[in-house]
Coordinates of C-alpha atoms (C1' of nucleotides) in Angstrom, one line a residue:
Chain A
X27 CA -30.7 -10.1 3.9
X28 CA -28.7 -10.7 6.8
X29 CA -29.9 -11.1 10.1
X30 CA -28.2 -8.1 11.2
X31 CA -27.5 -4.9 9.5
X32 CA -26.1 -1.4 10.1
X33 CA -28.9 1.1 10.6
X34 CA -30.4 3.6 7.9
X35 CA -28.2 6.0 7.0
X36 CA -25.2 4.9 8.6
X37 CA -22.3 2.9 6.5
X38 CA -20.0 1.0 6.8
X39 CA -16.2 1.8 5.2
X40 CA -13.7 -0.6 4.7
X41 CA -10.7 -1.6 2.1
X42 CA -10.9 -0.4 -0.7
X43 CA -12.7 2.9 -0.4
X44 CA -11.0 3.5 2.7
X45 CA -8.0 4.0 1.4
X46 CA -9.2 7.0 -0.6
X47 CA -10.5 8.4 3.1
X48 CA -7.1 8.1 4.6
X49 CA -5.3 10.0 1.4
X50 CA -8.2 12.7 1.8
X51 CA -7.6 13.0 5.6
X52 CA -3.5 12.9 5.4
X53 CA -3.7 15.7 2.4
X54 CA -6.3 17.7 4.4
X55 CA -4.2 17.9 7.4
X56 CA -0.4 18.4 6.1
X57 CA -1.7 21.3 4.2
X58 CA -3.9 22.8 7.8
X59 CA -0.5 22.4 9.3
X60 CA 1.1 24.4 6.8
X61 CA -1.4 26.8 8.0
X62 CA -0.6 27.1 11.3
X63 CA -4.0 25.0 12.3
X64 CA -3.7 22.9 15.0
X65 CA -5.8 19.5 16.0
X66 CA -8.9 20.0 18.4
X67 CA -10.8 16.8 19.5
X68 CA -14.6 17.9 20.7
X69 CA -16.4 15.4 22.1
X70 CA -19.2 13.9 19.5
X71 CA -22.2 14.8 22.1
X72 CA -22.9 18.2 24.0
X73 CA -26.2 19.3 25.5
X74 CA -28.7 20.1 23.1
X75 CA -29.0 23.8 24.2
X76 CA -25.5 24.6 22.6
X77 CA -26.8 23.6 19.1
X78 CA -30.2 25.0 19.4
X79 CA -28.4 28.5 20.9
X80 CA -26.0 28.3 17.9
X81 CA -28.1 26.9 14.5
X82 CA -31.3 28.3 15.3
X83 CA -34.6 27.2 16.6
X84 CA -36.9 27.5 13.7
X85 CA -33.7 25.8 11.2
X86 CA -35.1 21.8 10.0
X87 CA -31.6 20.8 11.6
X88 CA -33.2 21.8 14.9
X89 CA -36.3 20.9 14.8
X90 CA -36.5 18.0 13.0
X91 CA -32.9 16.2 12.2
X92 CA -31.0 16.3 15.8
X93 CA -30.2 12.7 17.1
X94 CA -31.4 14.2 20.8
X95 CA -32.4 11.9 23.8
X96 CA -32.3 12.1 27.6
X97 CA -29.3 10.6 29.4
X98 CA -29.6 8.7 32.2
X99 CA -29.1 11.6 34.6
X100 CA -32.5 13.0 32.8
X101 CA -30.1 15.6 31.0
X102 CA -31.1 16.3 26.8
X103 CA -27.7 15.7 24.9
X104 CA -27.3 15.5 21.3
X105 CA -24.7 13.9 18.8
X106 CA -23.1 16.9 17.4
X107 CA -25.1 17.9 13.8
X108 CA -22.1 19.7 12.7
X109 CA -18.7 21.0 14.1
X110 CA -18.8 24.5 14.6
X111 CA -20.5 25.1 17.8
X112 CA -18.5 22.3 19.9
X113 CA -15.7 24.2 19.1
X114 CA -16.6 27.4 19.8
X115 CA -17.8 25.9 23.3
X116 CA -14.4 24.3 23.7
X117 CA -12.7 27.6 23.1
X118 CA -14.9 29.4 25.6
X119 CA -14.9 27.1 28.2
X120 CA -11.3 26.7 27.8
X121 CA -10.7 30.7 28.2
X122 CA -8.7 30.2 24.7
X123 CA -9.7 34.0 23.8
X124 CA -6.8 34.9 26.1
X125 CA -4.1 33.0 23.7
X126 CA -2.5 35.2 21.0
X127 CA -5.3 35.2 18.5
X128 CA -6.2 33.6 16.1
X129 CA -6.5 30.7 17.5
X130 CA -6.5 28.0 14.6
X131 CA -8.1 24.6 15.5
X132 CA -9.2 21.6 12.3
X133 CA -11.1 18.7 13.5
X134 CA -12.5 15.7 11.7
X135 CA -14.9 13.4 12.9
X136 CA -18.5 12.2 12.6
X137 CA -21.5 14.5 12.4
X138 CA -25.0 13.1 12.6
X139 CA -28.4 13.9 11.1
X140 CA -31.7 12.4 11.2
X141 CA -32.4 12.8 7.1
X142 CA -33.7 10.5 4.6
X143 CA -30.1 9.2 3.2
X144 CA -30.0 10.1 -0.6
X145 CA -26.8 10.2 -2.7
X146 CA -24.3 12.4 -0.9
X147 CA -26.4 12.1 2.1
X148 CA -26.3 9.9 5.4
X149 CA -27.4 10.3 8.6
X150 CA -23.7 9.5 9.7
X151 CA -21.2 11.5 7.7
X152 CA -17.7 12.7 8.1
X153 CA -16.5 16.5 8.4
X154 CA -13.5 17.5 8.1
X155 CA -13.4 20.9 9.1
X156 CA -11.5 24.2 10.3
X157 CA -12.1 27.4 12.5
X158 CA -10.0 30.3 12.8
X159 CA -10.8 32.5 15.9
X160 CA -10.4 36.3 16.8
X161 CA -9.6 37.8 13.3
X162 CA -11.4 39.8 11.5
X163 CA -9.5 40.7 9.3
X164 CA -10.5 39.5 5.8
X165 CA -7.5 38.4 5.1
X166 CA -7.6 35.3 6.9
X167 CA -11.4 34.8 5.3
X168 CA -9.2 34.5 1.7
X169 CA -6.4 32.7 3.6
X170 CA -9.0 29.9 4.2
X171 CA -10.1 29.7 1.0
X172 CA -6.9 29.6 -0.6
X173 CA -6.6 26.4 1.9
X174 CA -9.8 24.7 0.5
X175 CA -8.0 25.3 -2.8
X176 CA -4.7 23.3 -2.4
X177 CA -6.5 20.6 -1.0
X178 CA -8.6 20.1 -3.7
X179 CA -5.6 20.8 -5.9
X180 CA -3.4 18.3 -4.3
X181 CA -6.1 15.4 -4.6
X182 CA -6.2 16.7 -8.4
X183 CA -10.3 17.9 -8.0
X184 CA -11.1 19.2 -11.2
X185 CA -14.3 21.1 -12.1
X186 CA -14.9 22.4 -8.8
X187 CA -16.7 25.8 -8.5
X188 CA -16.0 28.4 -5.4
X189 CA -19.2 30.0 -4.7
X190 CA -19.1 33.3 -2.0
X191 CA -21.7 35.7 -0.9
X192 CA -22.3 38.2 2.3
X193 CA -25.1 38.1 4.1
X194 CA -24.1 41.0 6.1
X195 CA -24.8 41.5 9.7
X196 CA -27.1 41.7 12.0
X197 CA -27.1 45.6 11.4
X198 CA -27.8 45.2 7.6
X199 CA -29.6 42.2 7.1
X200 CA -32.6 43.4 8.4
X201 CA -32.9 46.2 5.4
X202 CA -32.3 43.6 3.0
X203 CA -35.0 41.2 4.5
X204 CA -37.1 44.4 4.2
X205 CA -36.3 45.5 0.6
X206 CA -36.6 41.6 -0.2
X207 CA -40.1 41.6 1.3
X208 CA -41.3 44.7 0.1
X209 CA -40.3 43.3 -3.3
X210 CA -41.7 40.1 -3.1
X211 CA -45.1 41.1 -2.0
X212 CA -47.2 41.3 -4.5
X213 CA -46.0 38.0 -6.2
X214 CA -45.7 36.0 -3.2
X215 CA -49.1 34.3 -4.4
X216 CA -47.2 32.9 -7.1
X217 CA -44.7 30.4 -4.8
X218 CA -45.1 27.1 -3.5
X219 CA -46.5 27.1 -0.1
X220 CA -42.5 26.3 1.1
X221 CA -41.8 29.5 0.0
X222 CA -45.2 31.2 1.3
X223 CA -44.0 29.8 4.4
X224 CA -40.5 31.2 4.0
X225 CA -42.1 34.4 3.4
X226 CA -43.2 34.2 7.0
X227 CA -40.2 33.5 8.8
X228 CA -37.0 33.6 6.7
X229 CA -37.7 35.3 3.4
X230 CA -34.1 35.0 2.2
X231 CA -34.3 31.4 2.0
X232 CA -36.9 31.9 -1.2
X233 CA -33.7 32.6 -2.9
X234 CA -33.0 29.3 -2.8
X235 CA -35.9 28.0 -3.8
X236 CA -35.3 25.7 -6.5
X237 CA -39.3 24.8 -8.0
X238 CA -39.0 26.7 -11.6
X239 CA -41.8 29.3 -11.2
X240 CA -40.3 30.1 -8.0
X241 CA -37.1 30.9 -9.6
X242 CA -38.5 32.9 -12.8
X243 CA -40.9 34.8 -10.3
X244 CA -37.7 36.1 -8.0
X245 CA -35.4 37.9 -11.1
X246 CA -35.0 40.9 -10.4
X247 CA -34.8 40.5 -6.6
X248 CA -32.7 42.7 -4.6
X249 CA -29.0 41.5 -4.3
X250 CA -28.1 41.4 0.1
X251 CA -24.6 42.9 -1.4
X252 CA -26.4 46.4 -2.6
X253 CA -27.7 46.2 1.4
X254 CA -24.4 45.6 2.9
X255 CA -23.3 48.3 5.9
X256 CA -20.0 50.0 5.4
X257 CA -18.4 47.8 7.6
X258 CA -19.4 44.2 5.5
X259 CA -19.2 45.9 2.6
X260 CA -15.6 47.3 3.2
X261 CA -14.9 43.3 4.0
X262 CA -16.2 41.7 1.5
X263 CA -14.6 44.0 -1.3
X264 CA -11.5 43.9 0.3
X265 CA -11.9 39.9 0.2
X266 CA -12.9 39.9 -3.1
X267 CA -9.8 41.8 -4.3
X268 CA -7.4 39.7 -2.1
X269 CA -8.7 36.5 -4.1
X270 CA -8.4 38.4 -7.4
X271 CA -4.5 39.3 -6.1
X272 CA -3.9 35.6 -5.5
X273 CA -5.6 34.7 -9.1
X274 CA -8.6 32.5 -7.0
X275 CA -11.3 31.6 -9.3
X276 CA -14.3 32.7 -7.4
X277 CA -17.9 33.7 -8.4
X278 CA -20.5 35.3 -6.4
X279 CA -23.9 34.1 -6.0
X280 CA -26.0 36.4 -4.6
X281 CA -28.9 33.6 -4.0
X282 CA -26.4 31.4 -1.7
X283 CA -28.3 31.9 1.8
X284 CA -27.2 29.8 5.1
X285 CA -29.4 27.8 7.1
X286 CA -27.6 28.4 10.0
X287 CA -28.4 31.6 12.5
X288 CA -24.8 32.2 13.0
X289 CA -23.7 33.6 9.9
X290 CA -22.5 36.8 9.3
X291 CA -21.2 38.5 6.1
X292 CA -19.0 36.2 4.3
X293 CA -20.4 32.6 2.7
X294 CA -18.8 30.2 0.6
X295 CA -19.8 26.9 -0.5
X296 CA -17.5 24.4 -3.1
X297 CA -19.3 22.7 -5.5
X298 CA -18.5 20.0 -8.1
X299 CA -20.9 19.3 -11.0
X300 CA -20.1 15.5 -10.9
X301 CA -21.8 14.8 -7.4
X302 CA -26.2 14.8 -7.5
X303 CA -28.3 17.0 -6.0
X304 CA -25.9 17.2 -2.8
X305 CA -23.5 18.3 -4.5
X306 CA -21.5 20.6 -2.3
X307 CA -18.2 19.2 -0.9
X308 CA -17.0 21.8 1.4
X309 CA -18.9 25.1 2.9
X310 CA -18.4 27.8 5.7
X311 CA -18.5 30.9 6.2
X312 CA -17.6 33.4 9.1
X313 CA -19.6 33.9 12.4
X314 CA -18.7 37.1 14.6
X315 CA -21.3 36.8 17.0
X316 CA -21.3 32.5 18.1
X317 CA -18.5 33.1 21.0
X318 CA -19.8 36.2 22.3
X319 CA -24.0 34.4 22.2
X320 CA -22.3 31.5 24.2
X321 CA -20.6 33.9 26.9
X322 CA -16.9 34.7 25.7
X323 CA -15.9 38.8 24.4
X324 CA -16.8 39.6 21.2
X325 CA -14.4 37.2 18.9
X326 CA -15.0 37.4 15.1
X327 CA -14.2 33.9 14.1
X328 CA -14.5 31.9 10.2
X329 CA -14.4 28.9 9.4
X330 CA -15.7 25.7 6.8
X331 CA -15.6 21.9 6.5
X332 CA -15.0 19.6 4.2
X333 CA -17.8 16.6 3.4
X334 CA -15.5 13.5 3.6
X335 CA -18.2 11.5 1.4
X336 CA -18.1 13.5 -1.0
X337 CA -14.7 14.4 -1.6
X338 CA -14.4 10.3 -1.5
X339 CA -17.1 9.8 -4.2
X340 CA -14.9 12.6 -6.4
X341 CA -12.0 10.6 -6.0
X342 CA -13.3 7.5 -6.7
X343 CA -13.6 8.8 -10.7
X344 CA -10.5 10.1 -11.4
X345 CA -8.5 8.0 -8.9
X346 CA -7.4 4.3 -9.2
X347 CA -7.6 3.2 -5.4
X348 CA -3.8 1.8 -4.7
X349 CA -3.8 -1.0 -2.4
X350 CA -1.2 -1.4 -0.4
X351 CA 0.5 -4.7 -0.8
X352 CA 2.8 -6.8 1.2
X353 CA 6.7 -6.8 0.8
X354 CA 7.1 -10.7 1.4
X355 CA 4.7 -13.9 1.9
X356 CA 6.6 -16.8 3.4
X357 CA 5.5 -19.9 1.8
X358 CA 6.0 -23.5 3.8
X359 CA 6.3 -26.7 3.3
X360 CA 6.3 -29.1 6.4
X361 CA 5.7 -28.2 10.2
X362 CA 9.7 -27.2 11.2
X363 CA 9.2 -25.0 8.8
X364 CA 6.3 -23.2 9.3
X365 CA 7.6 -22.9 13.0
X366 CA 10.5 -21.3 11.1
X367 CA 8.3 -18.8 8.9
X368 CA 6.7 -17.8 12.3
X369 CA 10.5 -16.6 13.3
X370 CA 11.7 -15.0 10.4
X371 CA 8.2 -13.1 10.0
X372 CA 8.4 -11.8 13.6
X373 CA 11.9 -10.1 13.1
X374 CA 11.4 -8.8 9.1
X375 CA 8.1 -7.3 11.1
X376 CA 10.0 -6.0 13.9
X377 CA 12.3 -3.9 11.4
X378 CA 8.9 -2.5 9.7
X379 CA 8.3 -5.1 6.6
X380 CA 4.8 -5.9 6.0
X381 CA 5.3 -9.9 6.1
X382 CA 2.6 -12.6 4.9
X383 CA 3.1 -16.2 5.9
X384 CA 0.7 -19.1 4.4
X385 CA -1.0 -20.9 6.8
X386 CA -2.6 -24.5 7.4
X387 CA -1.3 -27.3 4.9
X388 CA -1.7 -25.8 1.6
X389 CA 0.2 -26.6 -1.0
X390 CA 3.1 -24.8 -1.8
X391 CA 1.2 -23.5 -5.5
X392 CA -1.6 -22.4 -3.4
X393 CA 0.7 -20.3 -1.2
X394 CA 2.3 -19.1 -4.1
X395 CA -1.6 -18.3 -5.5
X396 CA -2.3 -16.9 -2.3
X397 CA 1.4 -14.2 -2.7
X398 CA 0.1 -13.8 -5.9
X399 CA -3.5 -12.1 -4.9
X400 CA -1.9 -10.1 -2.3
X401 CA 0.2 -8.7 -4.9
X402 CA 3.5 -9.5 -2.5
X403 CA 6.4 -8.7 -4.0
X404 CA 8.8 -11.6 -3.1
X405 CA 8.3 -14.9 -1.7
X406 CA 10.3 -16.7 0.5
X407 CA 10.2 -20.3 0.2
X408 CA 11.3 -22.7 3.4
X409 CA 11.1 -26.4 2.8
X410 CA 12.7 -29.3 4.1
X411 CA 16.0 -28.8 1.6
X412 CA 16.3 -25.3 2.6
X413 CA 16.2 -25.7 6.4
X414 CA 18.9 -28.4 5.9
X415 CA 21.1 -26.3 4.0
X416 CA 20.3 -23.1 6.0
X417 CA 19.2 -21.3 2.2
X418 CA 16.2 -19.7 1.7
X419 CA 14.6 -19.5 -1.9
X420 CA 13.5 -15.8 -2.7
X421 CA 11.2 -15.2 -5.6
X422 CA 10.2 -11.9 -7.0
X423 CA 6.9 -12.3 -8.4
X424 CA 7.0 -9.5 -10.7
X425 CA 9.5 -11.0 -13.1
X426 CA 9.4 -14.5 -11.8
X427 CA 13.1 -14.5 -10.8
X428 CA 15.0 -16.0 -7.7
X429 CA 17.8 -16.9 -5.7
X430 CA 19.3 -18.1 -2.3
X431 CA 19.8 -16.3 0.9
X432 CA 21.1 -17.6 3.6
X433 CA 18.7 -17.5 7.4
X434 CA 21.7 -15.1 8.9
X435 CA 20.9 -12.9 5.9
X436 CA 17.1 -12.3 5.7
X437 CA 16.7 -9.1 7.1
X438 CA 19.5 -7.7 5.3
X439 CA 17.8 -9.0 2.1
X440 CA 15.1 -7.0 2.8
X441 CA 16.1 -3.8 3.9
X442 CA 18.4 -3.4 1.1
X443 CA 15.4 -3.1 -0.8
Chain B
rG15 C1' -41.8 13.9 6.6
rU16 C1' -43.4 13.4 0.7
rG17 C1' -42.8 11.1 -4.2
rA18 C1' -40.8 7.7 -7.8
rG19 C1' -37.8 3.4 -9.1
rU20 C1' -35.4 -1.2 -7.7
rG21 C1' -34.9 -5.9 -4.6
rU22 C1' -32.7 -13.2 -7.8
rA23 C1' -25.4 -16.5 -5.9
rG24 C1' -20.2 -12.6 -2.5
rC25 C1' -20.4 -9.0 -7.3
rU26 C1' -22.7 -7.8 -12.4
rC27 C1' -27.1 -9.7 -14.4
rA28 C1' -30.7 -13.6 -17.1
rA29 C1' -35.3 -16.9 -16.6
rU30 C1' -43.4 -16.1 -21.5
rG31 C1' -47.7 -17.6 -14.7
rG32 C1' -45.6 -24.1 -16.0
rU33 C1' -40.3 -29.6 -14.5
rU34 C1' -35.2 -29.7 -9.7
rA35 C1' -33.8 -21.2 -11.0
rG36 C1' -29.2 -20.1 -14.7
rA37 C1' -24.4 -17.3 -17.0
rG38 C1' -20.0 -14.4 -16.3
rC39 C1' -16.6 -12.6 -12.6
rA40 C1' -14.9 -13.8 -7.9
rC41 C1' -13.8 -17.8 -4.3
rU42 C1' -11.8 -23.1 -3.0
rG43 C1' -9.3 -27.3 -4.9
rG44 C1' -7.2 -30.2 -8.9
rA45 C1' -4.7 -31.0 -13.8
rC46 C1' 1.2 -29.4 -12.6
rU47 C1' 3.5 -34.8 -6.1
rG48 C1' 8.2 -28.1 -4.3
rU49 C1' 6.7 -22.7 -7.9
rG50 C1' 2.0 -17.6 -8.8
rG51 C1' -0.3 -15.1 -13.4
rC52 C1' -2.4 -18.1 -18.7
rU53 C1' -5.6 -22.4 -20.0
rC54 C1' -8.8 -26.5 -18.7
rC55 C1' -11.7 -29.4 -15.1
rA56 C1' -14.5 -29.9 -10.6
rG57 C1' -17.0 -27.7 -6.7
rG58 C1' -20.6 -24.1 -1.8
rU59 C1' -22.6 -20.7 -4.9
rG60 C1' -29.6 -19.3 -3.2
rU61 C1' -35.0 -19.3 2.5
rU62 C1' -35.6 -15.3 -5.6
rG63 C1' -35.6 -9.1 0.9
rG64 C1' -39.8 -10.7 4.5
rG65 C1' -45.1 -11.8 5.3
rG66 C1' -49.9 -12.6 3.3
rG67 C1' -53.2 -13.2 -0.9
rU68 C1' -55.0 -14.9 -6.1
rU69 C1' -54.1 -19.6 -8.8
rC70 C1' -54.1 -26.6 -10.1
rG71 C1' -49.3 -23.9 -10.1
rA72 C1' -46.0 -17.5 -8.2
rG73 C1' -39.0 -15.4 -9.0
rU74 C1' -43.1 -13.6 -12.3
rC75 C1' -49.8 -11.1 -10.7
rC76 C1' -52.1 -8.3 -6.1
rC77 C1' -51.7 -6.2 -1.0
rC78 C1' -48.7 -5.1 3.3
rU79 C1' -43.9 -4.5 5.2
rC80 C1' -38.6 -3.8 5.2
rA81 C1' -34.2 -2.3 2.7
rC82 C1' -31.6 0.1 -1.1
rU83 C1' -31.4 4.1 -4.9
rC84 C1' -32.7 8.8 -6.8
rA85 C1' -35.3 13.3 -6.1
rC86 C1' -38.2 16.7 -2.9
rC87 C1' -37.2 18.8 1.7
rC88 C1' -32.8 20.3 4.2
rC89 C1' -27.6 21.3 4.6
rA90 C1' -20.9 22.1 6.9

RNA sequence: GUGAGUGUAGCUCAAUGGUUAGAGCACUGGACUGUGGCUCCAGGUGUUGGGGGUUCGAGUCCCCUCACUCACCCCA
């Protein structure tokens, strides 16, 4: 154990998994581009009222996970638990509502949760995430989804499933809860106290529930999508018919319930079979009510993010993680001509070639060693002979050849290459 | 917050309560004096997570604590 180490939950990421990060994050964003989604930067902490307002004060997020404290001017602030409600601040602060809509932001960035970390899990973890705002149109809820889909596609994800649902609005949602309670009333003697308690305050998360007698006691519940008011039920079959039009392989799970307040009719969540009990690696869903609850006009908006972590872990499987390698390693032997490499390194640099040089007093097999390990692909070699006759040795360590170039000729030798 | 499992070298793992705690990989150097990979040799590999207890004697048994892992819970 070492005298200091990062705290519980957070991690730290470094070569080589971070390479698999940075093909995630350049895939995720050429194809939001494509889109027509541009980059929004929220800052990490906002007061804690903004998350409360928009998650919900009785959610566990809320009252039990938020890394809240008191600045030092005695106001409560909070690192952001998740993405969406900065940005919806941002955009009503900011007056974006009056910008041709929709207005199409992705962000990416750290989110933070006080859990206990578990596979999938941390108390830091990356999002990667989108919002679409003012449309409510469904087409832009399929649009999004067909988004998720050639990301995953492009980083080759196979065996992922695309789970939607509505949960309606705030006009039919409180028939369902009805119907659901009405149906679960004689029974609910048979649940776990978790779901007794759900039974108190939010009945549809018993749905799920995922203790086996829970599960076998709730077939035969009422389905939120037989409850759905003309108006979510119009979107959410016209949603479903757009994905069957562009061939997306969706299902519907009726039991998928948010833990957020904010949602409203539709819910997705992707989920890969090859990840634990965490094992969803992007979710969203659309929220018509969040900018009009923090003060802007009514603005339907969508949006979902992408668990960085998780997509990562996915990768890790069915990807070998390419190191990147440098083009030459300058080996030396005496002092004139390490000054030398220091030269010749500083201009191949200068024209954007990742150069090497071997330090100290090694000998030249350990600088060659040393190339070797960093997988460069040529080395040049300065020694006493060379500097005399103004020739460099160059050595390509994949088939063991080499030659002579001449010192005026370096940086042509490498850019031809 | 609850439960279970695991902590030995940088990594993967051995060692019946009994001498000075080991192997492979990796790392550094050498054999090869100015040429990598292969082979061989040599060498740091360490408060056995930490603290306390039982014992003539603890890596091993007991208690506490910490960390990690997985699950519950929760969740974009």
């Amino acid at each position: 154990m070492t005298k200091y180490n990062a705290l519980r939950g957070f991690q730290d990421i470094f070569p080589p998994e971070i390479y698999l990060w940075q093909r995630v994050e350049k895939t995720a964003k050429e194809v939001f581009l494509t889109y027509g989604f541009q980059e929004l930067k929220p800052p990490i902490i906002e007061s804690t009222e903004i998350f409360i307002r928009s998650i919900g004060e009785t959610s566990d997020i809320v009252e039990k996970e938020m890394y809240t404290f008191t600045d030092k001017g005695g106001r409560s602030v909070t690192l952001r638990p998740e993405g969406t409600a900065p940005v919806v601040r941002c955009y009503v602060q900011n007056r974006l509502y009056n910008l041709p809509s929709p207005q199409k932001f992705f962000y990416s960035g750290p989110m933070f949760r006080y859990e206990r970390p578990q596979r999938g899990r941390l108390r830091q973890f990356y999002h990667i995430g989108i919002e679409a705002l003012g449309i409510s149109d469904p087409k832009i809820d399929a649009e999004i989804l067909l988004m998720l889909r050639t990301i995953f596609d492009r980083l080759n994800l196979r065996g992922l499933s695309y789970e939607l649902n509505s949960i309606g609005c705030e006009r039919c949602r409180p028939n369902y809860k009805k119907a659901l309670m009405d149906f679960l009333k004689d029974r609910i003697n048979g649940f776990c106290s978790d779901c007794k308690r759900r039974y108190e305050f939010n009945p549809m998360r018993i749905l799920d529930c995922k203790i086996k007698e829970c599960m076998k006691l709730r077939v035969g519940s009422p389905k939120m999508t037989d409850f759905l008011c003309e108006g979510c039920k119009v979107h959410f079959d016209t949603l479903l018919s757009l994905l069957r039009f562009a061939e997306f392989p969706y299902s519907i799970n009726h039991d998928m319930v948010r833990g957020l307040d904010y949602y409203t009719r539709t819910t997705f969540e992707v989920r890969s079979k090859q990840l634990g009990a965490q094992n969803a690696v992007a979710a969203g869903g659309r929220y018509d009510r969040l900018v009009e609850e923090f003060g802007g006009p009514p603005t339907p908006a969508v949006g979902f993010a992408i668990g960085m972590e998780r997509v990562s872990e996915l990768l890790s499987y069915s990807d070998k993680i390419e190191i990147p390698s440098p083009e030459v390693f300058i080996a030396t032997i005496g002092t004139s001509a390490a000054n030398e490499s220091l030269v010749i390194a500083s201009n191949l640099r200068n024209k954007g070639i990742w150069t090497e040089i071997g330090y100290s007093k090694n000998s030249l097999k350990s600088q060659l060693r040393k190339a070797d390990r960093l997988s460069a692909h040529y080395v040049l070699i300065i020694g006493e002979d060379e500097l005399k006759t103004g020739k460099l040795k160059w050595k390509r360590l994949s088939d063991g050849s080499q030659g002579d170039v001449a010192i005026s000729k370096v940086l042509e030798f490498f850019e031809r290459r």
